[in-house]
Amino acid sequence: MFIRQIHYLLALSKTEHFGRAAEACHVSQPALSTAIQHLEEELGVTIVRRGQRFQGFTLEGERLLQWARILAQDWECMRQEAAQCNRQLTGTLRIGSDHTDLQAAMDRNITVAEVTYCNSNSVAEHVVMMTLALVRNYIPSYNWVIKGGWNIADCVARSYDLEAMNVGTVAAGRIGLRVLRLLKPFDVKLHYLDRHRLPEAVEQELNLTYHSSLESLTKVCDVVTLNCPLHPETEHMINEQTLKNFKRGAYLINTARGKLCDRDAIVDALESGQLAGYAGDVWFPQPAPNDHPWRTMPNHGMTPHISGTSLSAQTRYAAGTREILECYFDGRPIRDEYLIVQGGRLAGVGAHSYSKGNATGGSEEAAQFKKD
Amino acid sequence: MFIRQIHYLLALSKTEHFGRAAEACHVSQPALSTAIQHLEEELGVTIVRRGQRFQGFTLEGERLLQWARILAQDWECMRQEAAQCNRQLTGTLRIGSDHTDLQAAMDRNITVAEVTYCNSNSVAEHVVMMTLALVRNYIPSYNWVIKGGWNIADCVARSYDLEAMNVGTVAAGRIGLRVLRLLKPFDVKLHYLDRHRLPEAVEQELNLTYHSSLESLTKVCDVVTLNCPLHPETEHMINEQTLKNFKRGAYLINTARGKLCDRDAIVDALESGQLAGYAGDVWFPQPAPNDHPWRTMPNHGMTPHISGTSLSAQTRYAAGTREILECYFDGRPIRDEYLIVQGGRLAGVGAHSYSKGNATGGSEEAAQFKKD
């Protein structure tokens, strides 16, 4: 289904006119318009500015177009088969299948696949960047430059070396393990929590300490990074109670999902100093409302949800999406590492990472986001 | 000599009164006042706010006090020997002996020592942090959060993964080599330029490409980081001409010395897009005047000079300074890795890193810095 929508987007971009775009796509104008509307509803964003006629793409629309253009060269050979796709295969040009109601997909025998690995490195680099920036007090120091001042004492009063700190990841899957590897030469003491223990050889190579509970991990770590998926078992795992088990003045990095953390408990912990810093680029809901308290809480280093969307990652999305679709249309099995749900049950990497149920509730709040 | 000044500072801090401080130090008030003035002239900063009487420390003064307090516990046993010290030993609580006129020290048979290594890791971490922040477009993305907006397209239009890029260091000494080691697991292609070639085992371990000229290095690197000392041979090594040999859209990180780069050539390269970003925390002069163009040039990620002054590094400064002084007063040799000038010539690590002559000219411009 989304392949067809991408085709419509490309035609709109080329013609800048609903009627001529529909003509180019061999569909009626209402059909094209409805397809775009469905896509907007599915993604929860406005793609096209409408008036009497087509008035251009929004920034989100431009972003979709970027992806569409990468796929365009592969498009022609797939178009005819695409019409069947929407009933049996679902996917989006992103990672993290928690935004899909997996239980509903299981109930309806719909296959869910994602381009796993395509942005694991991108997110892991973001985690390391944010860890260094919080620990070394980067952004407040940069802001002294911008303000025209020179206050070394203020800059360094919160600036430490990362070296020799205890750093722990909640989950050591594709992203968490990459974070551990990237941090190895920093001479930090590495810790991890996961429901699947890593091979002994990996534990030895990285000199890892394994923890079987969040409490055990947070009691010894100066930096904690969340790299687990969101599902009913992990929702709000960081809350007022569990924050009490952190070392006072610890740093928390969350590039996984905003809903892993209780929003207000994070704000309180930063205000009281229980947390020395919080960074990440995931929010709940998304886009974050303009008055989301994480925008203004002290000592944060947040970004909008971009860690997995670097231009480098976007190129890999496109290649992976192509592979999944080619497998699907050719009747070849989709790689286990791309599969989340198949044949009515969690499958492939989905069986490894997710639990049954639905953790997508509450996103309607995202509608509170207003463009400037 | 500086030990005595530190003693005066501590007394001033304790008594908050010139007269009582002088009394506590067993010197006359003019002698104490002159000693503080000499220190201010030597460092080029104001330390004490003066009126009719003592009116408190400036921020730079507070910073010196921080160091002084760390040393205070070792002070009492050294004080009596300190009076001889100024004629034969010089040093400051910082790294990088280019702010000392080495030629004058050689001419006058003065020993120059520095606490080498004490902040190499701090600076190397800063380099990695700034590299990731520029390449991934961190600060502009953070600013979207602060502004209350959500413009993913704008954030990611300049966001890449570091992975697979070509990264090169100018000089692979203590800091440069540490940067190379920290970057190893990022799966980048590593390059270096140095007048001393690294051991073959190190080149193989890190899969390094050696370059014998700046032009050769900059022609292939996406990220260039300067980690060499400032001396007459390296002054303005990055200028309008040498910038032409960079790949278009490269990133430049300079945490070494501001004067390695021609100030206006950097601004021009950022404005034209020849450089995609510039970060670092060294300036010329320092403190940077409030209207220094590096504060406002596009796509920069500057900090005031803090990379080597994390609280972790400050602890090591103090320990190293104590060791140098203990060796000096006990008549034991100062470690080669701490020595810059001894017996009228470059010695120890100084002979490895510096050239004859003086590159300290022009700092008087720092007086243009005005406190808010």
XYZ file of C-alpha atoms in Angstrom:
744
model
C 0.000 0.000 0.000
C 2.607 2.539 0.939
C 4.430 1.970 -2.310
C 1.398 3.333 -4.151
C 1.275 6.337 -1.874
C 4.930 7.036 -2.545
C 4.181 6.929 -6.253
C 1.429 9.509 -5.737
C 3.805 11.696 -3.754
C 6.387 11.610 -6.516
C 3.781 12.479 -9.121
C 2.521 15.370 -6.992
C 6.054 16.601 -6.559
C 6.626 16.472 -10.309
C 3.361 18.062 -11.438
C 2.520 20.239 -8.408
C -1.145 19.688 -9.349
C -3.649 17.112 -8.014
C -5.370 16.557 -11.361
C -2.208 16.124 -13.409
C -0.664 13.924 -10.715
C -3.730 11.643 -10.749
C -3.536 11.498 -14.514
C 0.135 10.539 -14.389
C -0.733 7.770 -11.915
C -3.701 6.511 -13.951
C -6.156 7.046 -11.062
C -8.993 9.450 -10.406
C -8.240 12.658 -8.584
C -10.412 11.695 -5.548
C -8.608 8.333 -5.311
C -5.233 10.045 -5.213
C -6.435 12.615 -2.725
C -7.911 9.909 -0.450
C -4.706 7.872 -0.605
C -2.683 10.890 0.544
C -5.207 11.534 3.320
C -4.944 7.929 4.496
C -1.171 8.231 4.604
C -1.466 11.436 6.627
C -3.817 9.739 9.088
C -1.582 6.690 9.355
C 1.512 8.763 10.109
C -0.273 11.469 12.084
C 1.330 14.296 10.116
C 0.277 16.729 7.406
C 2.103 16.008 4.167
C 0.527 18.322 1.625
C -0.684 21.888 2.054
C -4.127 22.047 0.457
C -6.315 24.909 -0.653
C -8.431 25.033 -3.771
C -5.439 23.337 -5.316
C -2.077 21.789 -4.393
C -0.008 24.324 -2.454
C 3.207 22.457 -1.808
C 4.587 19.931 0.646
C 5.057 20.418 4.357
C 8.478 19.642 5.846
C 7.265 16.161 6.802
C 6.072 15.749 3.227
C 9.472 16.788 1.928
C 11.064 14.191 4.142
C 8.835 11.434 2.793
C 9.693 12.618 -0.688
C 13.388 12.254 0.053
C 12.806 8.592 0.838
C 10.483 8.166 -2.101
C 13.108 9.430 -4.505
C 15.642 6.928 -3.231
C 13.099 4.176 -3.859
C 11.984 5.557 -7.198
C 14.568 3.747 -9.222
C 13.187 0.449 -7.915
C 9.617 1.492 -8.163
C 8.538 0.696 -11.659
C 9.041 -3.036 -11.431
C 7.081 -3.293 -8.182
C 4.104 -1.110 -8.832
C 1.774 -3.666 -10.285
C 2.152 -6.078 -7.415
C 1.848 -3.364 -4.793
C -1.929 -3.275 -4.817
C -2.095 -6.632 -3.011
C 0.398 -5.623 -0.406
C -1.775 -3.702 1.990
C -3.850 -6.674 3.053
C -1.025 -8.976 4.082
C 2.108 -6.969 4.727
C 2.626 -3.874 6.801
C 5.697 -1.839 7.317
C 6.867 1.712 7.653
C 10.046 3.417 6.681
C 11.293 3.382 10.242
C 12.414 1.127 13.050
C 10.697 0.054 16.248
C 7.482 -1.840 15.682
C 5.884 -0.663 18.931
C 3.994 2.027 16.991
C 2.153 -0.836 15.271
C -0.614 -2.661 17.171
C 1.141 -6.041 17.079
C -1.737 -7.824 18.821
C -4.139 -6.662 16.105
C -1.659 -7.828 13.449
C -1.448 -11.240 15.114
C -5.245 -11.450 15.356
C -5.639 -10.600 11.659
C -2.755 -12.683 10.309
C -0.912 -9.631 8.983
C 2.860 -9.809 8.496
C 4.837 -7.059 10.200
C 8.425 -6.472 9.114
C 10.964 -3.753 9.843
C 14.368 -2.923 8.426
C 16.254 -4.027 11.492
C 19.898 -2.936 11.816
C 19.473 -0.155 9.275
C 19.928 2.518 11.898
C 21.322 0.699 14.931
C 24.701 2.327 14.436
C 23.138 5.748 13.946
C 21.333 5.511 17.267
C 24.389 4.097 19.055
C 26.522 7.036 17.846
C 23.824 9.388 19.144
C 23.966 7.691 22.560
C 27.748 8.108 22.789
C 27.522 11.731 21.615
C 24.859 12.593 24.198
C 26.709 10.761 26.967
C 29.876 12.787 26.311
C 27.894 16.013 25.944
C 26.126 15.584 29.310
C 29.170 14.390 31.249
C 31.444 17.109 29.797
C 28.754 19.843 30.005
C 28.990 20.674 26.300
C 25.864 22.657 25.483
C 25.961 25.047 28.468
C 29.624 25.736 27.621
C 28.755 26.347 23.958
C 26.059 28.748 25.107
C 28.689 30.849 26.938
C 30.383 31.319 23.567
C 27.125 32.346 21.933
C 26.289 34.767 24.743
C 29.642 36.507 24.180
C 30.971 35.581 27.627
C 33.934 33.598 28.954
C 33.064 31.880 32.203
C 35.383 28.907 32.542
C 34.474 28.336 36.186
C 30.794 27.953 35.323
C 31.563 25.676 32.353
C 33.779 23.265 34.240
C 31.841 23.192 37.497
C 29.754 20.406 35.904
C 32.369 18.966 33.520
C 33.907 15.527 34.068
C 35.793 12.978 32.012
C 33.785 9.934 30.986
C 36.870 7.791 31.617
C 36.574 5.493 34.649
C 32.817 5.975 35.037
C 30.408 3.040 35.310
C 28.154 2.920 32.252
C 25.243 0.521 31.916
C 22.818 -0.292 29.137
C 19.285 -1.533 29.683
C 19.180 -4.167 26.930
C 22.198 -5.219 24.917
C 20.567 -5.905 21.583
C 21.683 -4.411 18.295
C 21.894 -0.865 19.620
C 22.894 -1.548 23.225
C 25.711 -3.889 22.242
C 26.980 -1.378 19.682
C 27.014 1.302 22.395
C 29.071 -1.003 24.617
C 31.549 -1.634 21.804
C 31.872 2.084 20.958
C 32.551 2.879 24.624
C 35.143 0.142 25.169
C 38.280 2.266 24.470
C 37.015 5.061 26.768
C 38.184 2.902 29.694
C 34.801 2.905 31.366
C 33.421 -0.006 33.397
C 30.629 -1.505 31.308
C 27.393 -3.052 32.627
C 24.277 -4.474 31.013
C 20.808 -5.751 31.829
C 18.997 -8.012 29.380
C 16.595 -10.907 29.495
C 18.969 -12.747 27.162
C 22.505 -13.089 28.464
C 25.236 -12.298 25.933
C 27.700 -15.019 24.914
C 30.522 -15.448 27.414
C 33.095 -14.495 24.783
C 31.420 -11.094 24.316
C 31.186 -10.546 28.068
C 34.898 -11.226 28.377
C 35.914 -9.185 25.327
C 34.157 -6.090 26.687
C 34.728 -6.932 30.358
C 30.964 -6.661 30.999
C 29.148 -6.994 34.286
C 25.753 -8.654 33.850
C 22.780 -7.542 35.939
C 19.504 -9.415 36.198
C 17.531 -6.489 37.623
C 17.204 -2.778 36.898
C 17.820 -2.020 40.547
C 21.139 -3.856 40.557
C 22.297 -2.015 37.403
C 21.239 1.480 38.441
C 22.765 1.179 41.907
C 26.303 1.091 40.471
C 26.097 3.113 37.241
C 27.040 6.759 36.709
C 25.500 6.668 33.230
C 22.456 4.571 32.294
C 21.335 4.238 28.679
C 17.993 2.721 27.636
C 18.174 0.602 24.504
C 15.180 -1.712 24.891
C 11.945 -1.785 22.888
C 8.699 -0.419 24.312
C 6.158 -3.085 25.198
C 3.798 -3.566 28.134
C 6.587 -4.897 30.359
C 8.909 -1.916 29.777
C 6.355 0.936 29.732
C 7.282 3.468 32.461
C 10.094 1.272 33.738
C 11.839 4.500 34.824
C 9.497 6.090 37.358
C 9.509 7.814 40.735
C 10.183 4.530 42.525
C 12.905 3.123 40.249
C 14.681 6.505 40.082
C 15.317 6.203 43.822
C 17.638 3.298 43.039
C 19.878 5.424 40.792
C 23.131 6.832 42.160
C 22.557 10.469 43.040
C 23.818 12.632 40.184
C 23.640 9.874 37.550
C 23.040 10.629 33.864
C 20.217 8.968 31.900
C 20.215 8.631 28.107
C 17.075 7.421 26.349
C 17.075 7.165 22.583
C 14.711 4.174 22.660
C 11.142 5.294 23.409
C 9.786 8.212 25.423
C 7.191 6.046 27.167
C 9.906 3.956 28.846
C 10.107 6.873 31.297
C 7.477 8.543 33.406
C 7.511 12.090 32.092
C 7.055 13.964 35.347
C 9.326 11.698 37.369
C 12.206 12.655 35.014
C 11.507 16.365 35.483
C 11.383 15.942 39.272
C 14.646 13.965 39.320
C 16.453 16.678 37.326
C 15.064 19.427 39.530
C 16.075 17.654 42.729
C 19.520 16.686 41.396
C 18.820 12.948 41.676
C 19.656 12.942 37.943
C 22.546 15.232 36.859
C 21.392 15.131 33.255
C 18.932 13.563 30.826
C 19.333 13.323 27.080
C 17.685 11.435 24.306
C 15.537 12.056 21.319
C 12.374 10.147 22.029
C 9.248 11.707 23.465
C 5.723 10.792 24.273
C 3.744 11.728 22.390
C 5.489 12.681 19.143
C 5.722 15.310 17.848
C 6.138 16.628 21.373
C 3.593 19.333 22.268
C 5.156 22.790 22.266
C 4.844 22.955 26.040
C 6.164 19.429 26.757
C 8.052 19.817 30.060
C 11.099 17.957 28.695
C 11.767 20.988 26.476
C 12.389 23.221 29.487
C 13.569 20.952 32.323
C 17.076 21.677 33.674
C 20.250 19.939 32.430
C 18.727 18.186 29.438
C 20.280 17.583 26.027
C 17.231 16.501 24.010
C 16.792 16.388 20.249
C 13.587 15.807 18.302
C 13.350 12.174 17.188
C 16.303 12.166 14.766
C 18.905 9.736 16.098
C 17.995 7.012 13.607
C 17.240 9.303 10.691
C 20.676 10.525 9.648
C 21.116 10.708 5.894
C 23.360 7.649 6.200
C 20.521 5.701 7.859
C 17.975 6.845 5.301
C 20.022 5.274 2.526
C 19.987 1.960 4.401
C 16.206 2.167 5.070
C 15.613 2.341 1.373
C 17.816 -0.654 0.572
C 16.234 -2.770 3.322
C 12.683 -1.863 2.351
C 13.481 -2.897 -1.174
C 14.788 -6.247 0.033
C 11.672 -6.952 2.142
C 9.365 -6.087 -0.728
C 11.354 -8.132 -3.222
C 11.176 -11.156 -0.921
C 7.479 -10.619 -0.401
C 6.626 -10.253 -4.068
C 8.906 -13.107 -5.097
C 7.372 -15.387 -2.460
C 10.794 -15.829 -0.812
C 10.989 -15.846 2.996
C 11.679 -12.493 4.625
C 14.865 -12.621 6.724
C 14.271 -13.525 10.386
C 16.014 -10.336 11.487
C 13.395 -8.267 9.643
C 10.306 -10.193 10.852
C 8.205 -9.011 13.799
C 4.833 -10.764 13.266
C 4.007 -13.542 10.804
C 1.365 -16.223 10.630
C -0.576 -14.853 13.603
C 2.320 -14.806 16.091
C 5.491 -12.939 17.005
C 8.211 -14.183 14.672
C 11.907 -13.707 13.955
C 13.448 -10.796 15.825
C 9.957 -9.855 17.060
C 9.742 -13.049 19.120
C 13.085 -12.147 20.671
C 12.280 -8.539 21.536
C 8.539 -8.001 22.045
C 5.758 -9.253 24.335
C 2.074 -9.694 23.468
C -0.360 -6.816 23.949
C -0.476 -3.190 22.821
C 1.542 -0.263 24.148
C 0.482 2.349 21.570
C -2.256 4.072 23.636
C -2.285 7.827 24.274
C -0.654 9.043 21.077
C -3.654 11.242 20.320
C -1.991 13.797 22.614
C 0.488 14.437 19.800
C -2.255 16.470 18.182
C -1.408 19.146 20.748
C 1.736 19.957 18.733
C 1.325 23.220 16.884
C 3.574 24.397 14.113
C 5.058 27.851 14.580
C 57.350 31.773 42.522
C 53.800 30.762 41.740
C 53.623 28.771 44.942
C 54.018 32.006 46.899
C 51.316 33.656 44.819
C 48.975 30.777 45.539
C 49.686 31.211 49.209
C 48.748 34.892 48.932
C 45.544 33.981 47.113
C 44.540 31.547 49.824
C 45.242 34.115 52.514
C 43.208 36.733 50.648
C 40.383 34.265 50.274
C 40.469 33.517 54.002
C 40.778 37.107 55.287
C 39.074 39.028 52.460
C 41.393 41.930 53.377
C 44.771 42.925 51.845
C 46.300 43.986 55.156
C 45.282 40.929 57.145
C 46.264 38.646 54.258
C 49.733 40.227 54.130
C 50.017 39.789 57.878
C 49.063 36.119 57.619
C 51.728 35.677 54.928
C 54.394 37.567 56.903
C 54.948 40.082 54.110
C 54.205 43.748 53.713
C 50.909 44.737 52.108
C 52.617 46.313 49.038
C 54.637 43.112 48.508
C 51.482 41.005 48.516
C 49.666 43.430 46.274
C 52.569 43.494 43.799
C 52.785 39.706 43.741
C 49.104 39.467 42.833
C 49.585 42.108 40.144
C 52.506 40.182 38.663
C 50.382 37.046 38.554
C 47.614 38.946 36.786
C 50.086 40.291 34.241
C 51.641 36.882 33.724
C 48.276 35.225 33.078
C 46.649 38.197 31.353
C 43.527 38.058 33.517
C 42.096 40.023 36.420
C 42.063 37.931 39.563
C 41.007 40.303 42.299
C 38.465 43.118 42.196
C 40.126 46.137 43.804
C 38.801 49.395 45.167
C 39.918 51.138 48.315
C 40.060 47.646 49.712
C 39.688 44.004 48.613
C 36.327 43.507 46.885
C 36.348 39.811 46.087
C 37.694 37.488 43.401
C 36.786 37.502 39.744
C 35.687 34.220 38.147
C 39.233 33.604 36.917
C 40.406 34.258 40.444
C 37.925 31.738 41.793
C 39.259 29.201 39.349
C 42.837 29.740 40.511
C 41.608 29.391 44.076
C 40.052 26.019 43.254
C 43.464 24.787 42.194
C 45.175 26.463 45.094
C 42.929 24.681 47.574
C 43.746 21.305 46.073
C 47.429 22.109 46.569
C 46.986 23.617 49.996
C 47.375 20.381 51.877
C 50.867 20.019 50.418
C 51.712 23.639 50.826
C 53.113 24.013 54.283
C 56.082 21.722 53.839
C 57.118 23.439 50.603
C 56.723 27.071 51.463
C 60.178 27.779 52.764
C 61.907 26.410 49.700
C 59.588 28.233 47.348
C 61.370 31.551 47.547
C 64.298 30.164 45.502
C 62.075 28.604 42.960
C 61.324 31.584 40.767
C 64.849 31.923 39.520
C 65.308 28.375 38.300
C 61.945 26.710 37.732
C 58.848 27.921 35.978
C 55.577 26.247 35.410
C 51.865 26.926 35.379
C 48.905 24.846 36.351
C 48.073 24.062 32.764
C 49.319 22.232 29.710
C 50.888 23.479 26.518
C 54.088 25.394 27.098
C 53.649 27.603 24.040
C 52.321 30.375 26.312
C 55.799 30.470 27.857
C 58.588 32.195 25.952
C 60.745 29.068 25.635
C 63.577 30.898 23.896
C 63.860 33.297 26.830
C 63.875 30.363 29.240
C 66.670 28.708 27.236
C 68.652 31.949 27.166
C 68.313 32.380 30.938
C 68.843 28.738 31.937
C 65.369 28.438 33.460
C 63.746 25.018 33.750
C 60.269 24.745 32.216
C 58.092 21.787 33.147
C 54.446 20.925 32.545
C 52.169 18.186 33.844
C 52.077 16.282 30.603
C 49.396 13.605 30.202
C 47.270 15.046 33.004
C 44.541 16.086 30.615
C 45.311 14.279 27.356
C 42.314 12.024 27.822
C 40.064 14.973 28.689
C 40.947 16.736 25.462
C 40.644 13.544 23.396
C 37.125 12.944 24.758
C 36.268 16.540 23.822
C 37.488 15.925 20.264
C 35.320 12.815 19.878
C 32.313 14.609 21.383
C 32.683 17.584 19.034
C 33.258 15.357 16.018
C 30.020 13.460 16.678
C 28.138 16.679 17.441
C 29.179 18.335 14.158
C 28.680 15.282 11.963
C 25.281 14.420 13.519
C 24.148 18.099 13.696
C 23.501 17.942 17.448
C 23.278 21.543 18.605
C 20.972 22.848 15.842
C 18.677 19.868 16.550
C 18.752 20.596 20.292
C 17.857 24.189 19.514
C 14.683 23.033 17.743
C 13.628 21.448 21.038
C 14.358 24.659 22.938
C 12.474 26.773 20.403
C 9.379 24.585 20.935
C 9.375 23.303 17.362
C 9.676 19.902 15.683
C 11.410 20.155 12.348
C 12.903 16.750 11.605
C 13.664 17.620 7.996
C 15.766 20.595 9.025
C 17.562 18.583 11.723
C 18.529 15.666 9.507
C 19.345 17.631 6.371
C 22.862 18.005 7.828
C 23.011 14.816 9.921
C 25.288 11.919 8.998
C 26.735 8.877 10.715
C 30.413 9.110 11.554
C 30.798 5.450 10.562
C 32.787 4.911 7.370
C 34.121 8.468 7.223
C 37.816 9.252 6.817
C 39.157 10.884 9.966
C 42.661 12.291 10.239
C 44.689 13.803 13.050
C 47.425 16.359 12.593
C 49.936 14.965 15.095
C 49.534 11.637 16.825
C 51.094 12.434 20.170
C 49.445 11.870 23.511
C 46.148 13.473 22.515
C 46.069 12.586 18.819
C 46.843 8.934 19.424
C 44.188 8.759 22.134
C 41.658 10.235 19.681
C 42.585 7.549 17.149
C 42.117 4.828 19.761
C 38.749 6.196 20.911
C 37.528 6.303 17.316
C 38.679 2.795 16.385
C 35.357 0.980 17.084
C 33.381 3.600 15.133
C 34.564 1.839 11.967
C 36.070 4.957 10.488
C 39.153 5.009 8.287
C 41.924 6.549 10.361
C 44.752 8.789 9.080
C 47.575 10.709 10.716
C 50.298 13.238 9.982
C 53.264 13.549 12.299
C 56.943 14.333 12.057
C 57.558 11.156 14.077
C 56.108 7.989 12.563
C 54.250 5.731 15.016
C 55.535 2.188 15.643
C 54.430 -0.259 12.980
C 52.502 -2.303 15.553
C 50.351 0.728 16.402
C 49.766 1.534 12.743
C 48.590 -2.029 12.171
C 46.471 -2.243 15.324
C 44.528 0.884 14.363
C 44.784 0.332 10.598
C 46.313 3.809 10.184
C 47.282 5.551 6.993
C 50.391 7.714 7.439
C 50.716 11.034 5.623
C 53.893 13.055 5.363
C 52.170 16.297 4.333
C 49.128 18.258 5.404
C 47.953 18.399 1.822
C 47.994 14.631 1.469
C 45.986 14.198 4.697
C 43.368 16.853 4.058
C 42.724 15.677 0.497
C 41.186 12.406 1.723
C 39.691 13.246 5.139
C 36.078 14.078 5.957
C 37.083 15.064 9.481
C 40.420 16.688 10.372
C 41.450 17.182 13.998
C 44.416 19.317 15.079
C 46.372 17.883 17.994
C 49.804 19.464 17.557
C 51.509 22.109 19.700
C 51.776 25.712 18.581
C 55.274 26.793 17.588
C 56.666 28.904 14.761
C 56.391 26.007 12.286
C 52.703 25.314 13.005
C 51.412 28.881 13.449
C 48.602 29.515 10.927
C 49.127 26.128 9.300
C 45.394 26.206 8.421
C 44.972 29.242 6.177
C 43.279 30.334 2.992
C 45.731 28.363 0.865
C 45.786 25.097 2.840
C 41.984 25.110 3.238
C 41.738 24.757 -0.537
C 43.219 21.269 -0.170
C 40.408 20.102 2.145
C 37.554 18.034 0.734
C 34.587 20.315 0.229
C 32.252 19.946 3.213
C 34.895 18.586 5.576
C 34.751 19.147 9.338
C 37.638 20.674 11.288
C 38.149 20.174 15.032
C 40.803 22.211 16.838
C 41.229 21.749 20.572
C 44.983 22.419 20.326
C 45.663 26.157 19.889
C 43.632 28.894 18.223
C 46.651 30.324 16.440
C 47.110 27.109 14.422
C 44.325 28.515 12.255
C 43.993 31.805 10.442
C 40.932 33.315 12.085
C 39.310 34.887 9.047
C 40.115 32.006 6.698
C 38.046 29.719 8.975
C 35.083 32.110 8.879
C 35.293 32.357 5.090
C 35.484 28.561 4.673
C 32.357 28.074 6.803
C 30.484 30.779 4.947
C 31.383 29.343 1.545
C 30.662 25.747 2.592
C 34.260 24.634 2.022
C 34.086 23.565 5.681
C 30.780 21.993 6.818
C 31.603 22.654 10.441
C 34.280 23.859 12.842
C 34.506 23.050 16.530
C 37.096 23.356 19.201
C 37.732 25.274 22.338
C 40.878 27.224 21.622
C 40.909 30.816 20.515
C 43.357 33.585 19.802
C 43.555 35.591 21.891
C 42.081 34.215 25.096
C 39.712 35.117 26.613
C 38.170 35.694 23.193
C 36.960 39.279 22.689
C 33.173 39.515 22.938
C 32.964 40.204 19.212
C 35.396 37.454 18.109
C 33.987 36.272 14.763
C 34.241 32.594 15.793
C 31.394 33.226 18.226
C 28.974 33.988 15.419
C 30.258 32.163 12.334
C 27.880 29.545 10.868
C 27.974 25.834 11.772
C 30.394 26.077 14.665
C 30.347 24.135 17.910
C 32.857 26.108 19.980
C 33.384 26.113 23.727
C 35.534 28.485 25.787
C 38.887 26.868 26.574
C 37.630 24.053 28.826
C 38.444 20.743 27.157
C 41.405 20.045 29.406
C 39.932 21.537 32.551
C 37.277 18.985 33.523
C 37.115 18.366 37.257
C 38.730 14.989 36.565
C 41.691 16.710 34.878
C 42.029 19.297 37.643
C 42.599 16.532 40.165
C 45.425 15.171 38.005
C 46.983 18.643 37.524
C 47.344 18.968 41.259
C 48.976 15.579 41.717
C 51.436 16.188 38.860
C 52.396 19.655 40.068
C 53.109 18.200 43.482
C 55.368 15.568 41.937
C 57.366 18.126 39.912
C 57.867 20.348 42.948
C 58.835 17.444 45.180
C 61.445 16.327 42.652
C 62.750 19.868 42.325
C 63.023 20.503 46.045
C 64.477 17.060 46.748
C 67.060 17.510 43.994
C 65.721 14.446 42.143
C 65.431 14.560 38.328
C 62.068 15.698 36.948
C 60.551 13.029 34.694
C 61.419 13.432 30.992
C 57.721 13.501 30.089
C 57.275 16.629 32.228
C 60.360 18.525 31.005
C 60.186 21.185 28.294
C 63.346 23.261 28.836
C 66.309 22.450 31.065
C 69.959 23.478 31.100
C 69.495 26.074 28.377
C 67.948 23.791 25.790
C 64.722 21.966 24.876
C 64.635 18.795 26.949
C 62.507 15.711 27.510
C 59.104 15.898 25.841
C 59.884 19.502 24.877
C 62.670 18.386 22.562
C 60.175 16.019 20.906
C 57.346 18.526 20.436
C 58.650 22.093 20.180
C 60.932 24.124 17.944
C 63.116 27.083 18.938
C 61.712 30.606 18.880
C 58.679 32.329 20.350
C 55.043 32.061 19.186
C 53.401 33.981 22.042
C 53.084 37.374 20.333
C 49.788 39.252 20.030
C 48.077 38.100 23.209
C 47.596 41.684 24.362
C 44.466 41.649 22.181
C 42.874 39.500 24.893
C 42.451 42.705 26.852
C 39.576 43.440 24.479
C 37.471 40.890 26.352
C 34.862 42.644 28.486
C 32.889 40.989 31.240
C 29.124 41.317 30.990
